[in-house]
Amino acid sequence: MMKRTKIWMLLVVVLAASATAQTIPYEYVTEFSTPSDLGEPLAIAVDSNGGVYYTLLATAENNTGCFYVANPFDAPAPEDHILVDDGLLVNVPAGRGIVGVDVDEEGNVFLAMESGTGGTSSITKHGPAPTFDWMDDFGNMAMVTGQRYNGVVVLPNDLIAVTTFTNVQFLDSNTGEILRDVSGGESYQRDITYNPNTHELYISKNGGNSNNGANLLTGGSPDNLEGYAEIQPAFIAQGGNNGTYGIKNQKIGYDKVNDLILITDASDSPTTIAVYRPGDLSAPAANIHGYQSPEGPLFLPADAAAWTDENGDTFVFVTDSSAYRIVVFKMGGEGESPEDIVNDIEAEHPFTYVTDFETAPDTGAPFALAADADGGLYYTLFSTPNPNTTGCYYIADPMNANGVENHILVNDGADTDVPANRGFLGVAVDDEGSIYLALETGQAVSANVRKIQPAPNFGLDTAFGGGIIYYGKRINAVEYVGSDTLAVSTFDTVEFLSSSDGASKYVVGGAQTYQRDLAYNPNTGDIYLARNRQVPNEPLGSVNLLSGGNVDNLGGYTEFQNHFVPQGGIGGTYGANNQLIEYDAVNNQIIVPDYSGTQAMMAFYDPADPESVFALVDGSESDNGPFDSPADAVVIHTAQDETFVYISDMGLRRIFVYQTRGATSVDQWDLF
């Protein structure tokens, strides 16, 4: 049986309640990667022979394009991706590009190019595969320029329809002449598709009113363009894009054989392809998640196109943009049964919510967490929204933490000017209870590591370079790894320091930039590194690995392995927040924030299977939940063999507490 990624416990109720509504099964078939050195796959179309055309949203200047794959079912190699158009007739900034594609019955390819406000936008026409010649009779040398074209669909009678931000235009597909222009649509229209059974046009959008997933243009037909007069908002009122701004995740398709609308649904978590029957828009007839994929569920699906073969089998092709892949599903078959998913969760999910509490008032947002041997909890504050609101606090009994009197100030960082959105980004506690704090100010000269004496004194330990050491590097995290050794991470190195005097012991360079935190596995010596900001063409590198050494063999650490945990984590967002990681040595689990869906969560991974999340929590059990911006986690094990997971949430200014049964491995957990 294919490996299936597990989802969080609270989704049991949602799936059970919606099982009757999801009557159409879609079975995972296969998937293939798109070029990793170019932009993200966005729009998709399929020709009558099952050949796939996909476009690329530029992640850097001018790395857009459109490619053709003749046989998407046969593990296409890089050379099987044939370039249709590289989009280089105009300058294309990042975040723009060829955003729409469709194919007519003769195999001619129409592309919609969008280059932003004030830039050149166009509709271009290419001849059929394999040469994709420019069709110069279309417009001006195969190009029609005009408004910000975001989508294109082929209609009967030698017509195409295109959508702009607010309009729908009908063009002669041979000459490019604009035959009708319907204005008055809501802004931020992003894609368009056509229902030949009713002649309706469905228009996906984003921004503006929060849940307007798709608008409607009706009343006309290819024989009566004048009948298309008014764009109706909120045809599909829920799902779609949930108000999110951006080009990604704003596409829509139509399965003409089965009379189904396919639209990205960012109101679900994770994002899915929602399948609607045009006659019943109250709820999706199905949601395509991709749980059956060995690479995990859909990460950030952008568009879907349906194709029915000569045997009557229907396949749906989905561009999973940030995962740089196209995933193929078959309508019918085994499908993704909600009952099966619920059974998986009930068999394997370990968590129960206990409580949550506010952090210190009139300060920054709770960020990094650590615990001492007695079960005391330490949390740092991210200086937001105001400067100089960082600090570190201690709670002796975190299970009874309500009341500001229980939050004891460890250090306020007042000796350093801390701008907004910086602060104490790391905290660690050694075996004697000494506390180590990493202060990051955005400037290498003022970043520092300091050592604090154990509770209740919390004075600077002057043996540690006078108490505060300025290393001249932007140190983002600190971890005590044993044997008088600290591990600290900078943007692109891991350094080992003496925990006694702060002297440098060993440095490993060559890491990917934007490292934000590290966690040490004492069982294997592995070091897990959380990072943020998508490196171009490496969008899923949320957790990297440094291995080969241990605390007694620092020289064994020589090389970083990128994308150890390839999905989840940070989702590529830039910023110092939400980039932390924890390792629980007792239960052998990596814990990292997951911002890949619309609901931010805390994800749990087994180091032996880092490509599959085995559990997620989202704080929705709490009256104060769900999570807004979970940042870090720490695990406290009690003398009664109880395990508690503490999770900081920056947006809610709270710390959430979950409990598992005591265990020596993940497999021994029981569901409460």
mmCIF file with all atom_site columns, N, CA, C and O in Angstrom, residues 257 386 445 473 580:
data_model
loop_
_atom_site.group_PDB
_atom_site.id
_atom_site.type_symbol
_atom_site.label_atom_id
_atom_site.label_alt_id
_atom_site.label_comp_id
_atom_site.label_asym_id
_atom_site.label_entity_id
_atom_site.label_seq_id
_atom_site.pdbx_PDB_ins_code
_atom_site.Cartn_x
_atom_site.Cartn_y
_atom_site.Cartn_z
_atom_site.occupancy
_atom_site.B_iso_or_equiv
_atom_site.pdbx_formal_charge
_atom_site.auth_seq_id
_atom_site.auth_comp_id
_atom_site.auth_asym_id
_atom_site.auth_atom_id
_atom_site.pdbx_PDB_model_num
ATOM 1  N N  . VAL A 1 257 ? -16.828 16.520 -19.640 1.00 0.00 ? 257 VAL A N  1
ATOM 2  C CA . VAL A 1 257 ? -17.432 15.189 -19.769 1.00 0.00 ? 257 VAL A CA 1
ATOM 3  C C  . VAL A 1 257 ? -18.309 14.891 -18.564 1.00 0.00 ? 257 VAL A C  1
ATOM 4  O O  . VAL A 1 257 ? -19.422 14.358 -18.692 1.00 0.00 ? 257 VAL A O  1
ATOM 5  N N  . ASN A 1 386 ? 6.784   46.618 18.637  1.00 0.00 ? 386 ASN A N  1
ATOM 6  C CA . ASN A 1 386 ? 7.613   47.746 19.046  1.00 0.00 ? 386 ASN A CA 1
ATOM 7  C C  . ASN A 1 386 ? 9.045   47.314 19.316  1.00 0.00 ? 386 ASN A C  1
ATOM 8  O O  . ASN A 1 386 ? 9.303   46.172 19.700  1.00 0.00 ? 386 ASN A O  1
ATOM 9  N N  . VAL A 1 445 ? 27.287  43.224 14.312  1.00 0.00 ? 445 VAL A N  1
ATOM 10 C CA . VAL A 1 445 ? 28.130  43.816 15.344  1.00 0.00 ? 445 VAL A CA 1
ATOM 11 C C  . VAL A 1 445 ? 27.473  43.778 16.717  1.00 0.00 ? 445 VAL A C  1
ATOM 12 O O  . VAL A 1 445 ? 28.154  43.712 17.750  1.00 0.00 ? 445 VAL A O  1
ATOM 13 N N  . LYS A 1 473 ? 28.711  38.007 14.323  1.00 0.00 ? 473 LYS A N  1
ATOM 14 C CA . LYS A 1 473 ? 27.868  37.287 13.373  1.00 0.00 ? 473 LYS A CA 1
ATOM 15 C C  . LYS A 1 473 ? 26.428  37.309 13.879  1.00 0.00 ? 473 LYS A C  1
ATOM 16 O O  . LYS A 1 473 ? 26.185  37.392 15.082  1.00 0.00 ? 473 LYS A O  1
ATOM 17 N N  . LEU A 1 580 ? 11.489  27.999 13.864  1.00 0.00 ? 580 LEU A N  1
ATOM 18 C CA . LEU A 1 580 ? 12.137  27.275 14.945  1.00 0.00 ? 580 LEU A CA 1
ATOM 19 C C  . LEU A 1 580 ? 11.887  25.775 14.836  1.00 0.00 ? 580 LEU A C  1
ATOM 20 O O  . LEU A 1 580 ? 11.032  25.325 14.080  1.00 0.00 ? 580 LEU A O  1
#
